[in-house]
Amino acid sequence: MKYVNCGIVFQEIPDEVTLSINISNCPCRCPGCHSKYLWQDVGEELTTDKMDDFVHEYGHDITCICMMGGDAAPQQVNHLAKHIHRHYPRLKVAWYSGRSRIPSVVDKRDFDYIKIGPFIAHLGGLKKPTTNQHLYKRMTDDTFMDITSRFWEK
């Protein structure tokens, strides 16, 4: 699994300062995708050592790490989530998946936030009340609460 770039963002996960890591080789290929450059298998390997480097570089400035994509390698995404929680317990872990469901090989308890849903242009993204995409937050009892409405203008 490879990543192309990363950056600190404030809009992907409510109430978190998030290091967003863009993962390539996306198998979803949603029509209207704003990140078509992530369809190709390009970039640098995203390993636990690279994750450690990110935390060393950005760790004092962030509260969450979000893997954007990785649907071609969900077990690797899960492995990295476990690594972050094990070694950096103060950091939250999020995953933006373009799939409609999380694969059974993934342990959702390893994530604090999970976004699911392909981008469907006429329904819009998370900021639109008509969206098919949903962001879930893991609660203390390991259930997930849909917090998508947090993105909508009141």
PDB file of C-alpha atoms in Angstrom:
ATOM      1  CA  MET A   1       0.000   0.000   0.000  1.00  0.00           C
ATOM      2  CA  LYS A   2       1.375   3.382  -1.022  1.00  0.00           C
ATOM      3  CA  TYR A   3       0.627   6.970  -0.115  1.00  0.00           C
ATOM      4  CA  VAL A   4       1.065  10.032  -2.298  1.00  0.00           C
ATOM      5  CA  ASN A   5       1.000  12.924   0.157  1.00  0.00           C
ATOM      6  CA  CYS A   6      -0.247  14.081   3.508  1.00  0.00           C
ATOM      7  CA  GLY A   7      -1.172  17.276   5.301  1.00  0.00           C
ATOM      8  CA  ILE A   8      -2.751  18.663   8.425  1.00  0.00           C
ATOM      9  CA  VAL A   9      -6.475  19.307   7.931  1.00  0.00           C
ATOM     10  CA  PHE A  10      -9.297  20.617  10.100  1.00  0.00           C
ATOM     11  CA  GLN A  11     -12.436  19.587   8.178  1.00  0.00           C
ATOM     12  CA  GLU A  12     -12.207  15.813   7.710  1.00  0.00           C
ATOM     13  CA  ILE A  13     -12.871  14.769  11.327  1.00  0.00           C
ATOM     14  CA  PRO A  14     -14.975  17.062  13.561  1.00  0.00           C
ATOM     15  CA  ASP A  15     -13.187  18.390  16.657  1.00  0.00           C
ATOM     16  CA  GLU A  16      -9.836  16.886  15.585  1.00  0.00           C
ATOM     17  CA  VAL A  17      -6.640  18.291  14.103  1.00  0.00           C
ATOM     18  CA  THR A  18      -5.979  15.552  11.598  1.00  0.00           C
ATOM     19  CA  LEU A  19      -3.004  14.344   9.634  1.00  0.00           C
ATOM     20  CA  SER A  20      -4.678  13.233   6.413  1.00  0.00           C
ATOM     21  CA  ILE A  21      -2.715  10.634   4.421  1.00  0.00           C
ATOM     22  CA  ASN A  22      -3.780  10.124   0.784  1.00  0.00           C
ATOM     23  CA  ILE A  23      -3.419   6.480  -0.236  1.00  0.00           C
ATOM     24  CA  SER A  24      -3.084   5.530  -3.897  1.00  0.00           C
ATOM     25  CA  ASN A  25      -4.287   2.568  -5.994  1.00  0.00           C
ATOM     26  CA  CYS A  26      -7.953   3.282  -5.271  1.00  0.00           C
ATOM     27  CA  PRO A  27     -10.111   0.517  -6.751  1.00  0.00           C
ATOM     28  CA  CYS A  28     -13.369   2.449  -6.333  1.00  0.00           C
ATOM     29  CA  ARG A  29     -12.884   4.904  -9.219  1.00  0.00           C
ATOM     30  CA  CYS A  30     -16.000   6.894  -8.414  1.00  0.00           C
ATOM     31  CA  PRO A  31     -17.356   8.978 -11.320  1.00  0.00           C
ATOM     32  CA  GLY A  32     -16.736  12.633 -10.466  1.00  0.00           C
ATOM     33  CA  CYS A  33     -13.839  11.793  -8.128  1.00  0.00           C
ATOM     34  CA  HIS A  34     -11.849  14.892  -7.155  1.00  0.00           C
ATOM     35  CA  SER A  35      -8.682  12.825  -6.542  1.00  0.00           C
ATOM     36  CA  LYS A  36      -8.230  10.815  -9.736  1.00  0.00           C
ATOM     37  CA  TYR A  37      -4.466  10.945  -9.223  1.00  0.00           C
ATOM     38  CA  LEU A  38      -5.039   8.408  -6.414  1.00  0.00           C
ATOM     39  CA  TRP A  39      -6.374   5.821  -8.876  1.00  0.00           C
ATOM     40  CA  GLN A  40      -2.822   4.952  -9.934  1.00  0.00           C
ATOM     41  CA  ASP A  41      -0.468   2.703  -7.950  1.00  0.00           C
ATOM     42  CA  VAL A  42       2.046   5.461  -7.206  1.00  0.00           C
ATOM     43  CA  GLY A  43       3.859   6.917  -4.246  1.00  0.00           C
ATOM     44  CA  GLU A  44       5.889   5.633  -1.332  1.00  0.00           C
ATOM     45  CA  GLU A  45       5.155   2.546   0.776  1.00  0.00           C
ATOM     46  CA  LEU A  46       3.048   3.338   3.849  1.00  0.00           C
ATOM     47  CA  THR A  47       4.641   1.244   6.580  1.00  0.00           C
ATOM     48  CA  THR A  48       4.646   1.304  10.365  1.00  0.00           C
ATOM     49  CA  ASP A  49       8.098   2.930  10.179  1.00  0.00           C
ATOM     50  CA  LYS A  50       6.683   5.670   7.941  1.00  0.00           C
ATOM     51  CA  MET A  51       3.772   6.115  10.357  1.00  0.00           C
ATOM     52  CA  ASP A  52       6.322   6.507  13.179  1.00  0.00           C
ATOM     53  CA  ASP A  53       8.089   9.165  11.079  1.00  0.00           C
ATOM     54  CA  PHE A  54       4.792  11.019  10.628  1.00  0.00           C
ATOM     55  CA  VAL A  55       4.083  10.959  14.353  1.00  0.00           C
ATOM     56  CA  HIS A  56       7.620  12.151  15.087  1.00  0.00           C
ATOM     57  CA  GLU A  57       7.211  15.034  12.618  1.00  0.00           C
ATOM     58  CA  TYR A  58       3.573  16.036  13.267  1.00  0.00           C
ATOM     59  CA  GLY A  59       2.662  14.375  16.569  1.00  0.00           C
ATOM     60  CA  HIS A  60       2.698  17.525  18.681  1.00  0.00           C
ATOM     61  CA  ASP A  61       0.363  19.298  16.249  1.00  0.00           C
ATOM     62  CA  ILE A  62      -2.282  16.636  15.633  1.00  0.00           C
ATOM     63  CA  THR A  63      -4.935  14.695  17.546  1.00  0.00           C
ATOM     64  CA  CYS A  64      -5.886  12.227  14.786  1.00  0.00           C
ATOM     65  CA  ILE A  65      -4.443  10.351  11.809  1.00  0.00           C
ATOM     66  CA  CYS A  66      -6.813   9.669   8.918  1.00  0.00           C
ATOM     67  CA  MET A  67      -6.029   7.239   6.144  1.00  0.00           C
ATOM     68  CA  MET A  68      -7.805   8.456   3.031  1.00  0.00           C
ATOM     69  CA  GLY A  69      -8.382   5.341   0.930  1.00  0.00           C
ATOM     70  CA  GLY A  70      -6.665   2.016   1.173  1.00  0.00           C
ATOM     71  CA  ASP A  71      -9.649   0.065  -0.106  1.00  0.00           C
ATOM     72  CA  ALA A  72      -7.323  -2.136  -2.161  1.00  0.00           C
ATOM     73  CA  ALA A  73      -5.549  -3.219   1.060  1.00  0.00           C
ATOM     74  CA  PRO A  74      -7.983  -3.065   4.010  1.00  0.00           C
ATOM     75  CA  GLN A  75      -5.921  -5.450   6.155  1.00  0.00           C
ATOM     76  CA  GLN A  76      -2.915  -3.125   5.835  1.00  0.00           C
ATOM     77  CA  VAL A  77      -5.064  -0.158   6.823  1.00  0.00           C
ATOM     78  CA  ASN A  78      -6.214  -2.135   9.867  1.00  0.00           C
ATOM     79  CA  HIS A  79      -2.614  -3.108  10.701  1.00  0.00           C
ATOM     80  CA  LEU A  80      -1.562   0.556  10.665  1.00  0.00           C
ATOM     81  CA  ALA A  81      -4.550   1.530  12.835  1.00  0.00           C
ATOM     82  CA  LYS A  82      -3.540  -1.087  15.424  1.00  0.00           C
ATOM     83  CA  HIS A  83       0.040   0.188  15.326  1.00  0.00           C
ATOM     84  CA  ILE A  84      -1.023   3.789  15.946  1.00  0.00           C
ATOM     85  CA  HIS A  85      -3.274   2.852  18.873  1.00  0.00           C
ATOM     86  CA  ARG A  86      -0.653   0.560  20.397  1.00  0.00           C
ATOM     87  CA  HIS A  87       2.258   3.012  20.167  1.00  0.00           C
ATOM     88  CA  TYR A  88       0.480   6.401  20.258  1.00  0.00           C
ATOM     89  CA  PRO A  89      -2.648   5.915  22.396  1.00  0.00           C
ATOM     90  CA  ARG A  90      -3.364   9.647  22.631  1.00  0.00           C
ATOM     91  CA  LEU A  91      -3.962   9.809  18.861  1.00  0.00           C
ATOM     92  CA  LYS A  92      -7.293   8.979  17.276  1.00  0.00           C
ATOM     93  CA  VAL A  93      -7.395   6.892  14.099  1.00  0.00           C
ATOM     94  CA  ALA A  94      -9.771   7.482  11.199  1.00  0.00           C
ATOM     95  CA  TRP A  95     -10.349   5.766   7.868  1.00  0.00           C
ATOM     96  CA  TYR A  96     -12.107   7.181   4.833  1.00  0.00           C
ATOM     97  CA  SER A  97     -13.281   4.234   2.735  1.00  0.00           C
ATOM     98  CA  GLY A  98     -15.042   4.504  -0.600  1.00  0.00           C
ATOM     99  CA  ARG A  99     -16.786   1.201  -0.018  1.00  0.00           C
ATOM    100  CA  SER A 100     -20.384   0.847   1.141  1.00  0.00           C
ATOM    101  CA  ARG A 101     -19.348  -1.597   3.873  1.00  0.00           C
ATOM    102  CA  ILE A 102     -16.234  -2.281   5.874  1.00  0.00           C
ATOM    103  CA  PRO A 103     -14.750  -5.671   4.920  1.00  0.00           C
ATOM    104  CA  SER A 104     -15.083  -8.444   7.506  1.00  0.00           C
ATOM    105  CA  VAL A 105     -11.265  -8.748   7.682  1.00  0.00           C
ATOM    106  CA  VAL A 106     -11.182  -5.326   9.391  1.00  0.00           C
ATOM    107  CA  ASP A 107     -11.700  -4.928  13.132  1.00  0.00           C
ATOM    108  CA  LYS A 108     -13.679  -1.694  13.382  1.00  0.00           C
ATOM    109  CA  ARG A 109     -12.692  -1.362  17.050  1.00  0.00           C
ATOM    110  CA  ASP A 110      -9.227  -0.362  15.839  1.00  0.00           C
ATOM    111  CA  PHE A 111     -10.688   2.884  14.506  1.00  0.00           C
ATOM    112  CA  ASP A 112     -12.140   5.906  16.266  1.00  0.00           C
ATOM    113  CA  TYR A 113     -13.827   7.191  13.100  1.00  0.00           C
ATOM    114  CA  ILE A 114     -14.845   5.460   9.882  1.00  0.00           C
ATOM    115  CA  LYS A 115     -16.296   7.116   6.795  1.00  0.00           C
ATOM    116  CA  ILE A 116     -17.958   4.828   4.285  1.00  0.00           C
ATOM    117  CA  GLY A 117     -19.623   5.338   0.943  1.00  0.00           C
ATOM    118  CA  PRO A 118     -18.565   5.906  -2.631  1.00  0.00           C
ATOM    119  CA  PHE A 119     -18.789   9.423  -3.986  1.00  0.00           C
ATOM    120  CA  ILE A 120     -21.999   9.778  -6.007  1.00  0.00           C
ATOM    121  CA  ALA A 121     -21.931  13.217  -7.619  1.00  0.00           C
ATOM    122  CA  HIS A 122     -25.671  13.938  -7.664  1.00  0.00           C
ATOM    123  CA  LEU A 123     -25.935  13.047  -3.936  1.00  0.00           C
ATOM    124  CA  GLY A 124     -22.921  15.127  -2.949  1.00  0.00           C
ATOM    125  CA  GLY A 125     -20.232  14.603  -0.338  1.00  0.00           C
ATOM    126  CA  LEU A 126     -20.413  14.704   3.451  1.00  0.00           C
ATOM    127  CA  LYS A 127     -21.400  18.389   3.502  1.00  0.00           C
ATOM    128  CA  LYS A 128     -24.699  17.686   1.703  1.00  0.00           C
ATOM    129  CA  PRO A 129     -27.710  16.333   3.638  1.00  0.00           C
ATOM    130  CA  THR A 130     -28.507  14.231   0.534  1.00  0.00           C
ATOM    131  CA  THR A 131     -25.183  12.348   0.690  1.00  0.00           C
ATOM    132  CA  ASN A 132     -24.928   8.578   0.710  1.00  0.00           C
ATOM    133  CA  GLN A 133     -21.605   8.871   2.571  1.00  0.00           C
ATOM    134  CA  HIS A 134     -21.552   8.582   6.366  1.00  0.00           C
ATOM    135  CA  LEU A 135     -18.977   9.313   9.055  1.00  0.00           C
ATOM    136  CA  TYR A 136     -19.228   7.191  12.186  1.00  0.00           C
ATOM    137  CA  LYS A 137     -17.597   7.769  15.558  1.00  0.00           C
ATOM    138  CA  ARG A 138     -16.768   4.838  17.828  1.00  0.00           C
ATOM    139  CA  MET A 139     -18.366   5.198  21.233  1.00  0.00           C
ATOM    140  CA  THR A 140     -16.998   3.876  24.552  1.00  0.00           C
ATOM    141  CA  ASP A 141     -19.093   0.690  24.222  1.00  0.00           C
ATOM    142  CA  ASP A 142     -17.565   0.035  20.749  1.00  0.00           C
ATOM    143  CA  THR A 143     -20.778   0.888  18.911  1.00  0.00           C
ATOM    144  CA  PHE A 144     -20.616   3.499  16.166  1.00  0.00           C
ATOM    145  CA  MET A 145     -22.706   6.655  16.043  1.00  0.00           C
ATOM    146  CA  ASP A 146     -23.425   8.389  12.737  1.00  0.00           C
ATOM    147  CA  ILE A 147     -22.072  11.947  13.045  1.00  0.00           C
ATOM    148  CA  THR A 148     -22.471  12.922   9.374  1.00  0.00           C
ATOM    149  CA  SER A 149     -24.868  15.743  10.266  1.00  0.00           C
ATOM    150  CA  ARG A 150     -21.946  17.550  11.943  1.00  0.00           C
ATOM    151  CA  PHE A 151     -20.827  18.526   8.413  1.00  0.00           C
ATOM    152  CA  TRP A 152     -24.116  20.153   7.466  1.00  0.00           C
ATOM    153  CA  GLU A 153     -24.702  23.876   7.759  1.00  0.00           C
ATOM    154  CA  LYS A 154     -27.302  24.678  10.385  1.00  0.00           C
TER     155      LYS A 154
END
